[in-house]
mmCIF file of C-alpha atoms in Angstrom:
data_model
loop_
_atom_site.group_PDB
_atom_site.id
_atom_site.type_symbol
_atom_site.label_atom_id
_atom_site.label_comp_id
_atom_site.label_asym_id
_atom_site.label_seq_id
_atom_site.Cartn_x
_atom_site.Cartn_y
_atom_site.Cartn_z
ATOM 1 C CA MET A 1 76.369 28.018 -21.580
ATOM 2 C CA GLU A 2 77.609 27.639 -18.209
ATOM 3 C CA GLU A 3 76.494 30.989 -16.742
ATOM 4 C CA PHE A 4 72.782 31.928 -15.960
ATOM 5 C CA ILE A 5 71.645 34.545 -18.429
ATOM 6 C CA PRO A 6 69.019 36.904 -17.136
ATOM 7 C CA GLN A 7 65.950 37.610 -19.357
ATOM 8 C CA PRO A 8 65.528 41.366 -20.297
ATOM 9 C CA GLN A 9 62.412 43.217 -19.262
ATOM 10 C CA THR A 10 60.237 44.791 -21.804
ATOM 11 C CA HIS A 11 60.336 48.469 -21.985
ATOM 12 C CA PRO A 12 57.353 49.812 -23.923
ATOM 13 C CA GLY A 13 58.338 53.402 -23.655
ATOM 14 C CA LYS A 14 61.718 52.900 -25.082
ATOM 15 C CA THR A 15 62.550 53.910 -28.659
ATOM 16 C CA PRO A 16 65.403 51.981 -30.310
ATOM 17 C CA GLY A 17 67.528 53.617 -32.900
ATOM 18 C CA PRO A 18 69.637 51.996 -35.643
ATOM 19 C CA GLN A 19 72.449 50.018 -34.081
ATOM 20 C CA PRO A 20 75.675 50.640 -35.961
ATOM 21 C CA GLY A 21 78.583 48.071 -35.701
ATOM 22 C CA PHE A 22 81.974 49.190 -36.619
ATOM 23 C CA ARG A 23 84.290 46.503 -37.932
ATOM 24 C CA GLY A 24 87.918 47.073 -37.263
ATOM 25 C CA ALA A 25 87.411 49.868 -34.645
ATOM 26 C CA TYR A 26 87.795 49.740 -30.890
ATOM 27 C CA PRO A 27 85.194 51.267 -28.612
ATOM 28 C CA GLY A 28 85.748 54.953 -28.092
ATOM 29 C CA ARG A 29 87.623 55.204 -31.571
ATOM 30 C CA PHE A 30 86.871 55.189 -35.183
ATOM 31 C CA VAL A 31 90.415 54.429 -36.492
ATOM 32 C CA TRP A 32 91.050 51.316 -38.366
ATOM 33 C CA ASN A 33 92.802 48.855 -36.194
ATOM 34 C CA ARG A 34 93.798 46.177 -38.853
ATOM 35 C CA ASN A 35 91.098 43.880 -37.364
ATOM 36 C CA SER A 36 93.252 40.886 -36.360
ATOM 37 C CA PRO A 37 91.258 37.717 -36.763
ATOM 38 C CA ASP A 38 89.645 35.844 -33.889
ATOM 39 C CA TYR A 39 89.641 38.909 -31.393
ATOM 40 C CA PHE A 40 86.883 41.205 -30.047
ATOM 41 C CA ASN A 41 88.295 44.225 -31.700
ATOM 42 C CA ASP A 42 85.042 45.748 -33.227
ATOM 43 C CA THR A 43 82.474 48.054 -31.760
ATOM 44 C CA LEU A 44 78.679 47.850 -31.480
ATOM 45 C CA ALA A 45 77.278 51.302 -30.647
ATOM 46 C CA LEU A 46 73.713 51.009 -28.941
ATOM 47 C CA LEU A 47 71.362 54.064 -29.499
ATOM 48 C CA TRP A 48 68.154 54.451 -27.882
ATOM 49 C CA ILE A 49 65.684 56.983 -26.447
ATOM 50 C CA ASP A 50 64.155 56.187 -23.012
ATOM 51 C CA SER A 51 60.448 56.878 -21.926
ATOM 52 C CA ALA A 52 61.509 60.317 -20.568
ATOM 53 C CA GLY A 53 62.748 61.126 -24.148
ATOM 54 C CA VAL A 54 66.437 61.175 -23.024
ATOM 55 C CA LYS A 55 68.828 60.069 -25.857
ATOM 56 C CA HIS A 56 71.535 57.584 -25.022
ATOM 57 C CA VAL A 57 74.495 56.095 -26.743
ATOM 58 C CA ARG A 58 76.630 53.282 -25.280
ATOM 59 C CA GLU A 59 79.503 51.372 -27.029
ATOM 60 C CA PHE A 60 80.292 47.589 -26.581
ATOM 61 C CA PRO A 61 83.126 45.425 -27.609
ATOM 62 C CA VAL A 62 82.068 42.752 -30.243
ATOM 63 C CA ASN A 63 83.470 40.694 -32.947
ATOM 64 C CA THR A 64 81.822 41.110 -36.473
ATOM 65 C CA ASP A 65 83.771 38.388 -38.054
ATOM 66 C CA THR A 66 83.872 34.724 -37.339
ATOM 67 C CA GLY A 67 85.960 32.884 -34.616
ATOM 68 C CA ASP A 68 88.220 29.923 -35.283
ATOM 69 C CA ASN A 69 85.765 27.547 -36.871
ATOM 70 C CA SER A 70 85.912 25.296 -39.938
ATOM 71 C CA TYR A 71 85.132 27.084 -43.211
ATOM 72 C CA ASP A 72 82.128 25.087 -44.237
ATOM 73 C CA THR A 73 80.166 26.168 -40.930
ATOM 74 C CA THR A 74 81.348 29.938 -40.852
ATOM 75 C CA SER A 75 80.712 33.129 -42.958
ATOM 76 C CA SER A 76 81.101 36.888 -42.074
ATOM 77 C CA LEU A 77 78.519 39.460 -42.668
ATOM 78 C CA LEU A 78 79.491 41.918 -45.492
ATOM 79 C CA PRO A 79 79.976 45.398 -44.241
ATOM 80 C CA ASN A 80 78.440 48.822 -45.256
ATOM 81 C CA ARG A 81 75.059 47.299 -45.139
ATOM 82 C CA LEU A 82 71.710 47.183 -43.371
ATOM 83 C CA TYR A 83 70.613 44.067 -41.683
ATOM 84 C CA ARG A 84 67.064 43.581 -40.301
ATOM 85 C CA TYR A 85 66.884 41.909 -36.723
ATOM 86 C CA THR A 86 64.193 41.284 -34.305
ATOM 87 C CA ASN A 87 63.987 41.019 -30.480
ATOM 88 C CA GLY A 88 64.130 37.261 -30.233
ATOM 89 C CA TRP A 89 66.181 34.336 -29.193
ATOM 90 C CA HIS A 90 69.627 32.777 -29.669
ATOM 91 C CA ARG A 91 69.271 29.101 -28.433
ATOM 92 C CA ASP A 92 67.627 29.221 -24.927
ATOM 93 C CA TYR A 93 68.027 32.864 -24.139
ATOM 94 C CA ASN A 94 66.829 36.286 -25.480
ATOM 95 C CA ALA A 95 68.937 37.966 -28.020
ATOM 96 C CA LEU A 96 68.708 39.877 -31.313
ATOM 97 C CA SER A 97 67.927 37.495 -34.002
ATOM 98 C CA MET A 98 68.614 37.784 -37.834
ATOM 99 C CA ASN A 99 65.281 38.296 -39.331
ATOM 100 C CA GLU A 100 65.964 38.889 -43.132
ATOM 101 C CA TYR A 101 64.140 35.529 -44.094
ATOM 102 C CA ALA A 102 60.899 37.168 -42.768
ATOM 103 C CA TYR A 103 61.162 39.622 -45.601
ATOM 104 C CA ASN A 104 61.891 36.849 -48.241
ATOM 105 C CA TRP A 105 65.281 38.554 -48.559
ATOM 106 C CA GLU A 106 68.681 36.804 -49.082
ATOM 107 C CA TYR A 107 71.667 38.558 -47.630
ATOM 108 C CA ASN A 108 75.298 38.002 -48.536
ATOM 109 C CA THR A 109 78.253 36.821 -46.523
ATOM 110 C CA ALA A 110 81.856 36.030 -47.208
ATOM 111 C CA ASP A 111 82.797 32.284 -46.895
ATOM 112 C CA ASP A 112 86.355 30.973 -46.210
ATOM 113 C CA ALA A 113 85.930 28.570 -49.065
ATOM 114 C CA ASN A 114 89.654 27.350 -49.275
ATOM 115 C CA ALA A 115 89.625 26.440 -45.496
ATOM 116 C CA ASN A 116 92.728 28.357 -44.700
ATOM 117 C CA GLU A 117 91.099 29.685 -41.544
ATOM 118 C CA HIS A 118 91.022 33.389 -42.609
ATOM 119 C CA TRP A 119 89.421 35.353 -45.329
ATOM 120 C CA ASP A 120 91.719 36.175 -48.171
ATOM 121 C CA CYS A 121 89.873 39.213 -49.169
ATOM 122 C CA ASP A 122 91.326 42.083 -47.014
ATOM 123 C CA ARG A 123 88.040 44.032 -47.367
ATOM 124 C CA ASN A 124 86.257 41.363 -45.221
ATOM 125 C CA GLY A 125 88.726 42.292 -42.493
ATOM 126 C CA TRP A 126 90.986 39.425 -42.551
ATOM 127 C CA LEU A 127 94.329 38.669 -44.037
ATOM 128 C CA ASN A 128 95.332 38.644 -47.722
ATOM 129 C CA THR A 129 97.277 35.819 -49.315
ATOM 130 C CA GLY A 130 96.383 36.346 -52.719
ATOM 131 C CA SER A 131 93.933 33.364 -52.893
ATOM 132 C CA THR A 132 90.957 33.720 -55.125
ATOM 133 C CA LEU A 133 89.123 30.853 -53.615
ATOM 134 C CA ASP A 134 86.962 32.689 -51.064
ATOM 135 C CA TYR A 135 83.605 33.679 -52.377
ATOM 136 C CA ILE A 136 80.443 35.653 -51.529
ATOM 137 C CA ARG A 137 77.478 33.298 -50.532
ATOM 138 C CA VAL A 138 73.938 33.661 -49.023
ATOM 139 C CA GLY A 139 74.002 33.776 -45.228
ATOM 140 C CA SER A 140 71.543 32.727 -42.336
ATOM 141 C CA ALA A 141 71.157 33.114 -38.533
ATOM 142 C CA HIS A 142 73.846 35.655 -38.064
ATOM 143 C CA ASN A 143 72.536 36.697 -34.554
ATOM 144 C CA ILE A 144 73.769 39.129 -31.980
ATOM 145 C CA HIS A 145 74.440 37.232 -28.831
ATOM 146 C CA MET A 146 76.865 36.478 -25.971
ATOM 147 C CA GLY A 147 80.090 34.865 -25.705
ATOM 148 C CA SER A 148 81.117 33.582 -22.433
ATOM 149 C CA VAL A 149 84.757 34.628 -22.401
ATOM 150 C CA ASP A 150 86.789 34.980 -19.219
ATOM 151 C CA ALA A 151 90.076 36.863 -20.260
ATOM 152 C CA PRO A 152 91.288 40.318 -20.482
ATOM 153 C CA LEU A 153 89.633 42.035 -23.761
ATOM 154 C CA GLY A 154 92.903 42.393 -25.511
ATOM 155 C CA ARG A 155 93.795 38.742 -25.190
ATOM 156 C CA ALA A 156 90.189 37.154 -25.261
ATOM 157 C CA ARG A 157 89.704 34.934 -28.309
ATOM 158 C CA VAL A 158 86.262 34.480 -30.140
ATOM 159 C CA ALA A 159 87.155 30.864 -30.919
ATOM 160 C CA GLY A 160 84.099 28.799 -31.094
ATOM 161 C CA TRP A 161 81.772 31.531 -29.956
ATOM 162 C CA SER A 162 80.936 32.747 -33.439
ATOM 163 C CA ALA A 163 80.484 31.068 -36.726
ATOM 164 C CA GLY A 164 79.632 34.563 -38.073
ATOM 165 C CA CYS A 165 77.401 35.873 -35.357
ATOM 166 C CA GLN A 166 78.061 39.317 -33.845
ATOM 167 C CA VAL A 167 79.190 38.269 -30.284
ATOM 168 C CA ILE A 168 79.571 40.513 -27.239
ATOM 169 C CA PRO A 169 82.037 39.096 -24.651
ATOM 170 C CA GLY A 170 81.273 38.504 -21.097
ATOM 171 C CA MET A 171 78.228 38.405 -18.859
ATOM 172 C CA ALA A 172 78.534 42.121 -17.680
ATOM 173 C CA ASN A 173 78.725 43.459 -21.121
ATOM 174 C CA TRP A 174 75.895 41.244 -22.418
ATOM 175 C CA THR A 175 73.508 42.000 -19.539
ATOM 176 C CA ALA A 176 74.083 45.873 -20.056
ATOM 177 C CA PHE A 177 73.711 45.571 -23.787
ATOM 178 C CA ILE A 178 70.545 43.403 -23.824
ATOM 179 C CA ASN A 179 68.790 45.280 -21.022
ATOM 180 C CA SER A 180 69.236 48.468 -22.970
ATOM 181 C CA ALA A 181 68.594 47.034 -26.403
ATOM 182 C CA TRP A 182 65.433 45.076 -25.660
ATOM 183 C CA THR A 183 62.094 46.662 -26.140
ATOM 184 C CA GLY A 184 59.684 43.786 -26.749
ATOM 185 C CA SER A 185 59.551 40.278 -28.178
ATOM 186 C CA GLY A 186 59.290 40.614 -32.007
ATOM 187 C CA ASP A 187 60.152 44.287 -32.295
ATOM 188 C CA ARG A 188 62.384 45.173 -35.291
ATOM 189 C CA VAL A 189 66.017 46.282 -34.898
ATOM 190 C CA ASP A 190 68.024 47.733 -37.747
ATOM 191 C CA TYR A 191 71.652 46.770 -37.594
ATOM 192 C CA TRP A 192 74.167 48.803 -39.828
ATOM 193 C CA LEU A 193 77.599 47.026 -40.115
ATOM 194 C CA ILE A 194 80.141 49.445 -41.310
ATOM 195 C CA ASP A 195 83.795 48.946 -42.198
ATOM 196 C CA ALA A 196 85.791 51.645 -40.208
ATOM 197 C CA ARG A 197 87.776 52.341 -43.452
ATOM 198 C CA ASP A 198 84.572 53.280 -45.170
ATOM 199 C CA ILE A 199 83.321 55.877 -42.852
ATOM 200 C CA ASP A 200 82.733 59.004 -44.903
ATOM 201 C CA ARG A 201 85.803 60.981 -44.560
ATOM 202 C CA SER A 202 83.750 64.123 -44.528
ATOM 203 C CA LEU A 203 82.749 63.431 -40.993
ATOM 204 C CA TRP A 204 86.319 64.166 -40.102
ATOM 205 C CA GLY A 205 86.435 67.213 -42.168
ATOM 206 C CA GLN A 206 88.241 65.594 -44.941
ATOM 207 C CA THR A 207 87.143 66.059 -48.404
ATOM 208 C CA CYS A 208 88.319 65.331 -52.001
ATOM 209 C CA THR A 209 87.096 66.217 -55.377
ATOM 210 C CA PRO A 210 85.371 63.236 -56.915
ATOM 211 C CA ASP A 211 87.549 61.926 -59.910
ATOM 212 C CA GLY A 212 86.491 58.400 -60.478
ATOM 213 C CA SER A 213 89.343 56.875 -58.589
ATOM 214 C CA HIS A 214 89.089 54.269 -55.891
ATOM 215 C CA ASP A 215 90.199 56.807 -53.235
ATOM 216 C CA CYS A 216 87.748 59.457 -54.529
ATOM 217 C CA PRO A 217 84.911 57.772 -56.708
ATOM 218 C CA PHE A 218 82.115 59.737 -58.564
ATOM 219 C CA ARG A 219 79.068 59.864 -56.169
ATOM 220 C CA ILE A 220 75.768 59.112 -57.471
ATOM 221 C CA THR A 221 73.247 61.069 -55.428
ATOM 222 C CA SER A 222 70.135 60.942 -57.320
ATOM 223 C CA PHE A 223 68.134 58.856 -59.885
ATOM 224 C CA PRO A 224 68.092 58.579 -62.750
ATOM 225 C CA TYR A 225 71.746 59.233 -63.061
ATOM 226 C CA VAL A 226 73.591 59.830 -66.272
ATOM 227 C CA HIS A 227 77.380 60.449 -66.739
ATOM 228 C CA SER A 228 79.536 60.577 -69.704
ATOM 229 C CA HIS A 229 83.213 60.041 -69.149
ATOM 230 C CA THR A 230 86.319 58.125 -70.373
ATOM 231 C CA THR A 231 88.420 55.213 -68.885
ATOM 232 C CA VAL A 232 91.401 56.616 -70.780
ATOM 233 C CA GLY A 233 94.040 57.905 -68.394
ATOM 234 C CA ALA A 234 92.357 56.196 -65.248
ATOM 235 C CA ALA A 235 94.298 53.861 -62.996
ATOM 236 C CA SER A 236 94.044 50.134 -63.478
ATOM 237 C CA ARG A 237 93.817 48.361 -59.957
ATOM 238 C CA PHE A 238 91.387 45.526 -60.842
ATOM 239 C CA SER A 239 91.955 42.919 -63.545
ATOM 240 C CA GLN A 240 89.704 39.996 -63.030
ATOM 241 C CA TYR A 241 86.541 40.002 -60.832
ATOM 242 C CA ASN A 242 85.155 36.954 -58.942
ATOM 243 C CA CYS A 243 81.975 37.271 -61.000
ATOM 244 C CA SER A 244 83.585 36.657 -64.187
ATOM 245 C CA THR A 245 86.569 35.225 -66.098
ATOM 246 C CA ALA A 246 86.822 38.094 -68.558
ATOM 247 C CA ASN A 247 90.112 40.003 -68.553
ATOM 248 C CA GLU A 248 89.370 43.556 -67.175
ATOM 249 C CA GLY A 249 93.007 44.672 -66.979
ATOM 250 C CA GLY A 250 92.527 48.002 -68.612
ATOM 251 C CA PRO A 251 91.848 51.286 -66.678
ATOM 252 C CA GLU A 252 88.540 51.541 -64.600
ATOM 253 C CA VAL A 253 86.406 54.338 -63.287
ATOM 254 C CA VAL A 254 84.631 53.842 -59.940
ATOM 255 C CA TYR A 255 81.313 55.223 -58.759
ATOM 256 C CA GLU A 256 79.911 55.109 -55.249
ATOM 257 C CA VAL A 257 76.099 54.756 -54.645
ATOM 258 C CA LYS A 258 74.285 54.608 -51.255
ATOM 259 C CA ILE A 259 71.084 52.771 -51.478
ATOM 260 C CA PRO A 260 68.367 54.131 -49.000
ATOM 261 C CA ARG A 261 65.783 51.038 -49.086
ATOM 262 C CA HIS A 262 65.482 47.509 -50.388
ATOM 263 C CA GLY A 263 64.868 47.764 -54.340
ATOM 264 C CA SER A 264 66.203 47.149 -57.660
ATOM 265 C CA LEU A 265 69.493 48.851 -59.120
ATOM 266 C CA THR A 266 69.768 48.961 -62.928
ATOM 267 C CA VAL A 267 73.060 49.871 -64.412
ATOM 268 C CA THR A 268 73.656 50.388 -68.225
ATOM 269 C CA VAL A 269 76.850 51.385 -70.137
ATOM 270 C CA GLU A 270 76.957 52.761 -73.738
ATOM 271 C CA CYS A 271 80.048 52.930 -75.753
ATOM 272 C CA ALA A 272 80.931 52.977 -79.335
ATOM 273 C CA SER A 273 83.125 50.239 -81.012
ATOM 274 C CA PRO A 274 85.901 49.478 -80.789
ATOM 275 C CA VAL A 275 85.769 50.673 -77.132
ATOM 276 C CA ASP A 276 84.491 48.049 -74.737
ATOM 277 C CA ILE A 277 83.615 48.958 -71.426
ATOM 278 C CA ASP A 278 82.051 46.468 -68.733
ATOM 279 C CA ILE A 279 80.093 47.256 -65.678
ATOM 280 C CA HIS A 280 80.560 45.538 -62.259
ATOM 281 C CA LEU A 281 78.558 45.944 -59.017
ATOM 282 C CA LEU A 282 80.768 45.614 -55.815
ATOM 283 C CA VAL A 283 79.804 45.406 -52.119
ATOM 284 C CA MET A 284 83.269 46.903 -51.154
ATOM 285 C CA ASP A 285 86.484 47.925 -52.805
ATOM 286 C CA ASP A 286 87.822 44.653 -53.858
ATOM 287 C CA GLN A 287 87.657 42.860 -57.215
ATOM 288 C CA ARG A 288 86.579 39.654 -55.255
ATOM 289 C CA ALA A 289 83.575 41.327 -53.768
ATOM 290 C CA CYS A 290 81.604 41.443 -57.129
ATOM 291 C CA LEU A 291 77.899 40.716 -57.039
ATOM 292 C CA THR A 292 77.141 40.917 -60.714
ATOM 293 C CA ARG A 293 78.569 42.362 -64.123
ATOM 294 C CA HIS A 294 77.637 42.707 -67.696
ATOM 295 C CA ASN A 295 78.940 44.112 -70.827
ATOM 296 C CA THR A 296 75.848 46.340 -71.493
ATOM 297 C CA THR A 297 73.320 46.283 -68.598
ATOM 298 C CA PHE A 298 72.232 44.511 -65.386
ATOM 299 C CA THR A 299 69.412 44.705 -62.817
ATOM 300 C CA ARG A 300 70.238 43.595 -59.313
ATOM 301 C CA ALA A 301 68.079 43.545 -56.056
ATOM 302 C CA VAL A 302 69.997 45.456 -53.452
ATOM 303 C CA ALA A 303 69.718 46.052 -49.736
ATOM 304 C CA PRO A 304 70.163 49.491 -48.123
ATOM 305 C CA GLY A 305 74.067 50.219 -48.088
ATOM 306 C CA ARG A 306 76.974 51.324 -49.770
ATOM 307 C CA TYR A 307 77.928 49.946 -53.116
ATOM 308 C CA LEU A 308 80.602 50.596 -55.891
ATOM 309 C CA ILE A 309 79.952 50.503 -59.682
ATOM 310 C CA VAL A 310 83.095 50.007 -61.605
ATOM 311 C CA ALA A 311 83.258 50.635 -65.338
ATOM 312 C CA ASP A 312 86.334 48.750 -66.439
ATOM 313 C CA SER A 313 88.046 48.422 -69.796
ATOM 314 C CA TYR A 314 88.149 44.934 -71.473
ATOM 315 C CA VAL A 315 91.365 43.474 -72.678
ATOM 316 C CA SER A 316 91.735 40.893 -75.379
ATOM 317 C CA GLY A 317 94.473 39.640 -77.704
ATOM 318 C CA GLY A 318 96.784 42.161 -76.151
ATOM 319 C CA SER A 319 94.605 45.085 -76.851
ATOM 320 C CA THR A 320 92.983 47.328 -74.260
ATOM 321 C CA TYR A 321 89.678 48.676 -75.509
ATOM 322 C CA SER A 322 89.353 51.816 -73.229
ATOM 323 C CA GLY A 323 87.792 54.909 -74.257
ATOM 324 C CA ALA A 324 84.529 57.062 -73.860
ATOM 325 C CA TYR A 325 81.371 55.762 -72.474
ATOM 326 C CA THR A 326 78.068 56.754 -70.953
ATOM 327 C CA LEU A 327 76.669 55.374 -67.654
ATOM 328 C CA HIS A 328 73.109 55.004 -66.761
ATOM 329 C CA VAL A 329 71.980 54.109 -63.274
ATOM 330 C CA ASN A 330 68.452 53.913 -61.818
ATOM 331 C CA PHE A 331 66.905 52.604 -58.744
ATOM 332 C CA ASN A 332 63.266 51.478 -58.056
#
């Protein structure tokens, strides 16, 4: 680090709010910008209340993916998820440090396992070449820190400044950010990373009638949740998930669930033979973003955030086993 980085002052009267990051949206806008790789084209919105009780919001440019690094040393945080940070260190200066390990919690990231220098899953915000070799893995040390970049924002490249950390470019931006974000060493900071495409459309006055499609999934708003439906007549967008080799080429029904806290999610499906409906838990709307699946029931530890449950029709021997089912969902 060539530049001197000033240390922030402790502000005991300041109250930090949740810090949202928006992948694929420039500061001042919430419109998906296609998130070209290796640029500072995301937004970190800093929220806080000062000692006088005045509320503040300030937006900063940031990258929420990786820079141009080798695949075995890089991974991107998955969006639509809460990550717990602390006022801590990055190398030799104060920054916001990933602190999930303090809660004995493993968080997931996306890894460029085939070393083609971009994520093949478009829902990670990068390119889509059709490869299935990228995968979800456990992450570590994805801090929020500074990148010493000297170039116009539209041309500045992330390059080696990030192997997956959230990096704010330039000394002026970083100083303004950390002086406003910092409260005291060891204080907790909640960071929500959101894919700009997944901002609830109702915020813009757009509504849809939930029908179980990918564009307008059924919404699970309370637990326990029970829903009887059928996959017959539904669309078939997914055929094979990264969490299984099963042929799920039949029609599927999609559910959205927003988890409010860390806990366990249990999903069960019931269907009468010969109907065969399998259930999948996804972190985003992509068949390569599957955390777990089963043909009857599963329980999965989940962090606060947005998930999709997909009830998909099994295919075997040229036959599609779609039909009626009942879905049970509970959270503890």
